[in-house]
mmCIF file of N, CA and C in Angstrom:
data_model
loop_
_atom_site.group_PDB
_atom_site.id
_atom_site.type_symbol
_atom_site.label_atom_id
_atom_site.label_comp_id
_atom_site.label_asym_id
_atom_site.label_seq_id
_atom_site.Cartn_x
_atom_site.Cartn_y
_atom_site.Cartn_z
ATOM 1 N N MET A 1 3.277 22.320 -7.908
ATOM 2 C CA MET A 1 2.782 21.253 -7.070
ATOM 3 C C MET A 1 3.613 21.208 -5.798
ATOM 4 N N ASN A 2 3.000 20.770 -4.759
ATOM 5 C CA ASN A 2 3.648 20.692 -3.458
ATOM 6 C C ASN A 2 4.430 19.371 -3.350
ATOM 7 N N PHE A 3 5.769 19.472 -3.421
ATOM 8 C CA PHE A 3 6.610 18.278 -3.343
ATOM 9 C C PHE A 3 6.432 17.554 -2.014
ATOM 10 N N LYS A 4 6.295 18.297 -0.919
ATOM 11 C CA LYS A 4 6.149 17.662 0.392
ATOM 12 C C LYS A 4 4.856 16.855 0.461
ATOM 13 N N LEU A 5 3.788 17.404 -0.082
ATOM 14 C CA LEU A 5 2.517 16.687 -0.086
ATOM 15 C C LEU A 5 2.604 15.436 -0.965
ATOM 16 N N PHE A 6 3.228 15.564 -2.120
ATOM 17 C CA PHE A 6 3.422 14.425 -3.021
ATOM 18 C C PHE A 6 4.234 13.334 -2.321
ATOM 19 N N ASN A 7 5.328 13.722 -1.688
ATOM 20 C CA ASN A 7 6.173 12.747 -0.988
ATOM 21 C C ASN A 7 5.445 12.116 0.190
ATOM 22 N N ALA A 8 4.638 12.891 0.895
ATOM 23 C CA ALA A 8 3.863 12.357 2.018
ATOM 24 C C ALA A 8 2.879 11.301 1.523
ATOM 25 N N ALA A 9 2.244 11.565 0.390
ATOM 26 C CA ALA A 9 1.320 10.585 -0.184
ATOM 27 C C ALA A 9 2.064 9.316 -0.561
ATOM 28 N N ARG A 10 3.212 9.463 -1.199
ATOM 29 C CA ARG A 10 4.009 8.294 -1.593
ATOM 30 C C ARG A 10 4.401 7.469 -0.360
ATOM 31 N N ILE A 11 4.864 8.130 0.676
ATOM 32 C CA ILE A 11 5.272 7.435 1.901
ATOM 33 C C ILE A 11 4.083 6.733 2.542
ATOM 34 N N ARG A 12 2.922 7.378 2.515
ATOM 35 C CA ARG A 12 1.710 6.776 3.091
ATOM 36 C C ARG A 12 1.371 5.466 2.376
ATOM 37 N N TYR A 13 1.391 5.483 1.041
ATOM 38 C CA TYR A 13 1.051 4.271 0.291
ATOM 39 C C TYR A 13 2.100 3.181 0.493
ATOM 40 N N GLU A 14 3.354 3.568 0.554
ATOM 41 C CA GLU A 14 4.406 2.585 0.798
ATOM 42 C C GLU A 14 4.261 1.961 2.182
ATOM 43 N N ALA A 15 3.899 2.774 3.180
ATOM 44 C CA ALA A 15 3.703 2.260 4.540
ATOM 45 C C ALA A 15 2.501 1.320 4.600
ATOM 46 N N GLN A 16 1.431 1.672 3.919
ATOM 47 C CA GLN A 16 0.257 0.804 3.890
ATOM 48 C C GLN A 16 0.584 -0.530 3.236
ATOM 49 N N ALA A 17 1.336 -0.480 2.152
ATOM 50 C CA ALA A 17 1.734 -1.711 1.473
ATOM 51 C C ALA A 17 2.622 -2.561 2.374
ATOM 52 N N GLU A 18 3.542 -1.934 3.058
ATOM 53 C CA GLU A 18 4.449 -2.673 3.936
ATOM 54 C C GLU A 18 3.703 -3.295 5.113
ATOM 55 N N GLU A 19 2.729 -2.582 5.654
ATOM 56 C CA GLU A 19 1.913 -3.136 6.740
ATOM 57 C C GLU A 19 1.156 -4.377 6.242
ATOM 58 N N ALA A 20 0.572 -4.282 5.060
ATOM 59 C CA ALA A 20 -0.161 -5.420 4.505
ATOM 60 C C ALA A 20 0.769 -6.599 4.256
ATOM 61 N N ARG A 21 1.958 -6.339 3.745
ATOM 62 C CA ARG A 21 2.938 -7.416 3.527
ATOM 63 C C ARG A 21 3.291 -8.098 4.844
ATOM 64 N N ALA A 22 3.498 -7.298 5.883
ATOM 65 C CA ALA A 22 3.853 -7.846 7.195
ATOM 66 C C ALA A 22 2.723 -8.714 7.745
ATOM 67 N N MET A 23 1.496 -8.251 7.602
ATOM 68 C CA MET A 23 0.359 -9.024 8.102
ATOM 69 C C MET A 23 0.204 -10.326 7.315
ATOM 70 N N LEU A 24 0.348 -10.255 6.001
ATOM 71 C CA LEU A 24 0.251 -11.475 5.195
ATOM 72 C C LEU A 24 1.364 -12.454 5.554
ATOM 73 N N ASP A 25 2.556 -11.928 5.775
ATOM 74 C CA ASP A 25 3.673 -12.788 6.167
ATOM 75 C C ASP A 25 3.353 -13.496 7.479
ATOM 76 N N MET A 26 2.828 -12.755 8.438
ATOM 77 C CA MET A 26 2.480 -13.374 9.718
ATOM 78 C C MET A 26 1.368 -14.413 9.547
ATOM 79 N N LEU A 27 0.366 -14.087 8.747
ATOM 80 C CA LEU A 27 -0.731 -15.032 8.549
ATOM 81 C C LEU A 27 -0.254 -16.325 7.894
ATOM 82 N N PHE A 28 0.697 -16.213 6.977
ATOM 83 C CA PHE A 28 1.165 -17.392 6.264
ATOM 84 C C PHE A 28 2.261 -18.153 7.003
ATOM 85 N N THR A 29 2.953 -17.504 7.942
ATOM 86 C CA THR A 29 4.100 -18.178 8.560
ATOM 87 C C THR A 29 4.006 -18.366 10.063
ATOM 88 N N LYS A 30 3.155 -17.633 10.725
ATOM 89 C CA LYS A 30 3.068 -17.720 12.185
ATOM 90 C C LYS A 30 1.823 -18.506 12.588
ATOM 91 N N THR A 31 2.026 -19.676 13.112
ATOM 92 C CA THR A 31 0.880 -20.501 13.483
ATOM 93 C C THR A 31 0.069 -19.877 14.616
ATOM 94 N N VAL A 32 0.651 -18.998 15.399
ATOM 95 C CA VAL A 32 -0.065 -18.315 16.471
ATOM 96 C C VAL A 32 -1.216 -17.497 15.902
ATOM 97 N N MET A 33 -1.022 -16.918 14.731
ATOM 98 C CA MET A 33 -2.059 -16.096 14.107
ATOM 99 C C MET A 33 -3.314 -16.923 13.815
ATOM 100 N N VAL A 34 -3.147 -18.192 13.502
ATOM 101 C CA VAL A 34 -4.290 -19.041 13.183
ATOM 102 C C VAL A 34 -5.225 -19.145 14.374
ATOM 103 N N GLY A 35 -4.679 -19.287 15.552
ATOM 104 C CA GLY A 35 -5.487 -19.396 16.752
ATOM 105 C C GLY A 35 -6.249 -18.130 17.088
ATOM 106 N N GLU A 36 -5.731 -16.987 16.672
ATOM 107 C CA GLU A 36 -6.363 -15.713 16.982
ATOM 108 C C GLU A 36 -7.476 -15.355 16.019
ATOM 109 N N HIS A 37 -7.531 -16.008 14.877
ATOM 110 C CA HIS A 37 -8.524 -15.695 13.851
ATOM 111 C C HIS A 37 -9.210 -16.979 13.412
ATOM 112 N N THR A 38 -10.521 -17.009 13.572
ATOM 113 C CA THR A 38 -11.242 -18.214 13.189
ATOM 114 C C THR A 38 -11.404 -18.309 11.675
ATOM 115 N N ASP A 39 -11.375 -17.192 11.002
ATOM 116 C CA ASP A 39 -11.533 -17.201 9.554
ATOM 117 C C ASP A 39 -10.274 -16.621 8.906
ATOM 118 N N ILE A 40 -9.260 -17.451 8.813
ATOM 119 C CA ILE A 40 -7.967 -17.014 8.284
ATOM 120 C C ILE A 40 -8.094 -16.523 6.855
ATOM 121 N N LEU A 41 -8.865 -17.219 6.035
ATOM 122 C CA LEU A 41 -8.999 -16.821 4.636
ATOM 123 C C LEU A 41 -9.593 -15.409 4.525
ATOM 124 N N LYS A 42 -10.508 -15.082 5.414
ATOM 125 C CA LYS A 42 -11.081 -13.733 5.421
ATOM 126 C C LYS A 42 -10.003 -12.699 5.729
ATOM 127 N N GLU A 43 -9.126 -13.003 6.663
ATOM 128 C CA GLU A 43 -8.018 -12.100 7.001
ATOM 129 C C GLU A 43 -7.038 -11.979 5.834
ATOM 130 N N VAL A 44 -6.722 -13.098 5.189
ATOM 131 C CA VAL A 44 -5.828 -13.073 4.030
ATOM 132 C C VAL A 44 -6.440 -12.209 2.932
ATOM 133 N N ASP A 45 -7.731 -12.389 2.692
ATOM 134 C CA ASP A 45 -8.426 -11.598 1.681
ATOM 135 C C ASP A 45 -8.376 -10.108 2.022
ATOM 136 N N LYS A 46 -8.630 -9.783 3.274
ATOM 137 C CA LYS A 46 -8.608 -8.378 3.725
ATOM 138 C C LYS A 46 -7.253 -7.736 3.470
ATOM 139 N N TRP A 47 -6.180 -8.398 3.896
ATOM 140 C CA TRP A 47 -4.852 -7.810 3.780
ATOM 141 C C TRP A 47 -4.343 -7.829 2.340
ATOM 142 N N THR A 48 -4.780 -8.809 1.556
ATOM 143 C CA THR A 48 -4.415 -8.826 0.145
ATOM 144 C C THR A 48 -5.054 -7.650 -0.581
ATOM 145 N N LYS A 49 -6.309 -7.376 -0.269
ATOM 146 C CA LYS A 49 -6.989 -6.235 -0.887
ATOM 147 C C LYS A 49 -6.353 -4.915 -0.461
ATOM 148 N N LEU A 50 -5.983 -4.812 0.818
ATOM 149 C CA LEU A 50 -5.317 -3.588 1.276
ATOM 150 C C LEU A 50 -3.971 -3.397 0.588
ATOM 151 N N LEU A 51 -3.244 -4.488 0.386
ATOM 152 C CA LEU A 51 -1.969 -4.409 -0.327
ATOM 153 C C LEU A 51 -2.198 -3.957 -1.767
ATOM 154 N N ALA A 52 -3.174 -4.552 -2.427
ATOM 155 C CA ALA A 52 -3.472 -4.189 -3.817
ATOM 156 C C ALA A 52 -3.876 -2.720 -3.925
ATOM 157 N N GLU A 53 -4.683 -2.247 -2.998
ATOM 158 C CA GLU A 53 -5.108 -0.839 -3.025
ATOM 159 C C GLU A 53 -3.920 0.099 -2.858
ATOM 160 N N ALA A 54 -3.031 -0.226 -1.932
ATOM 161 C CA ALA A 54 -1.861 0.622 -1.692
ATOM 162 C C ALA A 54 -0.948 0.627 -2.921
ATOM 163 N N LEU A 55 -0.732 -0.539 -3.516
ATOM 164 C CA LEU A 55 0.114 -0.619 -4.710
ATOM 165 C C LEU A 55 -0.522 0.110 -5.890
ATOM 166 N N ASP A 56 -1.841 -0.020 -6.034
ATOM 167 C CA ASP A 56 -2.547 0.689 -7.104
ATOM 168 C C ASP A 56 -2.458 2.199 -6.905
ATOM 169 N N ALA A 57 -2.609 2.646 -5.668
ATOM 170 C CA ALA A 57 -2.540 4.077 -5.384
ATOM 171 C C ALA A 57 -1.142 4.613 -5.682
ATOM 172 N N ASP A 58 -0.125 3.846 -5.314
ATOM 173 C CA ASP A 58 1.251 4.265 -5.576
ATOM 174 C C ASP A 58 1.513 4.333 -7.080
ATOM 175 N N THR A 59 1.003 3.352 -7.822
ATOM 176 C CA THR A 59 1.146 3.346 -9.277
ATOM 177 C C THR A 59 0.413 4.532 -9.894
ATOM 178 N N ALA A 60 -0.774 4.823 -9.386
ATOM 179 C CA ALA A 60 -1.540 5.963 -9.894
ATOM 180 C C ALA A 60 -0.790 7.263 -9.655
ATOM 181 N N LEU A 61 -0.145 7.373 -8.508
ATOM 182 C CA LEU A 61 0.646 8.566 -8.205
ATOM 183 C C LEU A 61 1.827 8.679 -9.170
ATOM 184 N N ASP A 62 2.477 7.557 -9.469
ATOM 185 C CA ASP A 62 3.570 7.547 -10.453
ATOM 186 C C ASP A 62 3.070 7.988 -11.831
ATOM 187 N N ASP A 63 1.904 7.478 -12.229
ATOM 188 C CA ASP A 63 1.328 7.858 -13.523
ATOM 189 C C ASP A 63 1.034 9.352 -13.568
ATOM 190 N N PHE A 64 0.487 9.861 -12.484
ATOM 191 C CA PHE A 64 0.201 11.291 -12.406
ATOM 192 C C PHE A 64 1.487 12.106 -12.566
ATOM 193 N N ALA A 65 2.537 11.698 -11.858
ATOM 194 C CA ALA A 65 3.811 12.406 -11.938
ATOM 195 C C ALA A 65 4.391 12.329 -13.347
ATOM 196 N N ALA A 66 4.278 11.169 -13.992
ATOM 197 C CA ALA A 66 4.789 11.019 -15.359
ATOM 198 C C ALA A 66 4.032 11.939 -16.319
ATOM 199 N N ASP A 67 2.727 12.044 -16.149
ATOM 200 C CA ASP A 67 1.928 12.947 -16.985
ATOM 201 C C ASP A 67 2.348 14.398 -16.790
ATOM 202 N N ARG A 68 2.595 14.763 -15.540
ATOM 203 C CA ARG A 68 3.027 16.137 -15.249
ATOM 204 C C ARG A 68 4.360 16.434 -15.925
ATOM 205 N N ARG A 69 5.293 15.484 -15.842
ATOM 206 C CA ARG A 69 6.596 15.662 -16.482
ATOM 207 C C ARG A 69 6.444 15.758 -17.994
ATOM 208 N N ALA A 70 5.557 14.933 -18.559
ATOM 209 C CA ALA A 70 5.327 14.957 -20.008
ATOM 210 C C ALA A 70 4.752 16.305 -20.460
ATOM 211 N N GLU A 71 4.020 16.955 -19.568
ATOM 212 C CA GLU A 71 3.454 18.278 -19.872
ATOM 213 C C GLU A 71 4.478 19.386 -19.686
ATOM 214 N N GLY A 72 5.657 19.014 -19.188
ATOM 215 C CA GLY A 72 6.718 19.996 -19.009
ATOM 216 C C GLY A 72 6.803 20.581 -17.613
ATOM 217 N N SER A 73 6.031 20.056 -16.693
ATOM 218 C CA SER A 73 6.070 20.565 -15.323
ATOM 219 C C SER A 73 7.338 20.096 -14.631
ATOM 220 N N THR A 74 7.898 20.937 -13.787
ATOM 221 C CA THR A 74 9.077 20.558 -13.014
ATOM 222 C C THR A 74 8.658 19.842 -11.732
ATOM 223 N N ALA A 75 7.371 19.890 -11.427
ATOM 224 C CA ALA A 75 6.864 19.214 -10.233
ATOM 225 C C ALA A 75 6.661 17.737 -10.531
ATOM 226 N N PRO A 76 6.549 16.938 -9.500
ATOM 227 C CA PRO A 76 6.371 15.493 -9.693
ATOM 228 C C PRO A 76 5.178 15.140 -10.540
#
């Protein structure tokens, strides 16, 4: 397995999760964000779903790596 590709995927999911966390933090703590979005709940829902998808993808990648190790592979 390509370690660089595996690591790139992991970094991508972590970055997506961090972006979603940052957006949710701004939506919940920055009153300026309220003025820019008429439907705040829709934005919260959007970023919550993006966070969940990124976390699920990262978990799936971990599960895949654990299965590979259980099969005796030296790759992730």
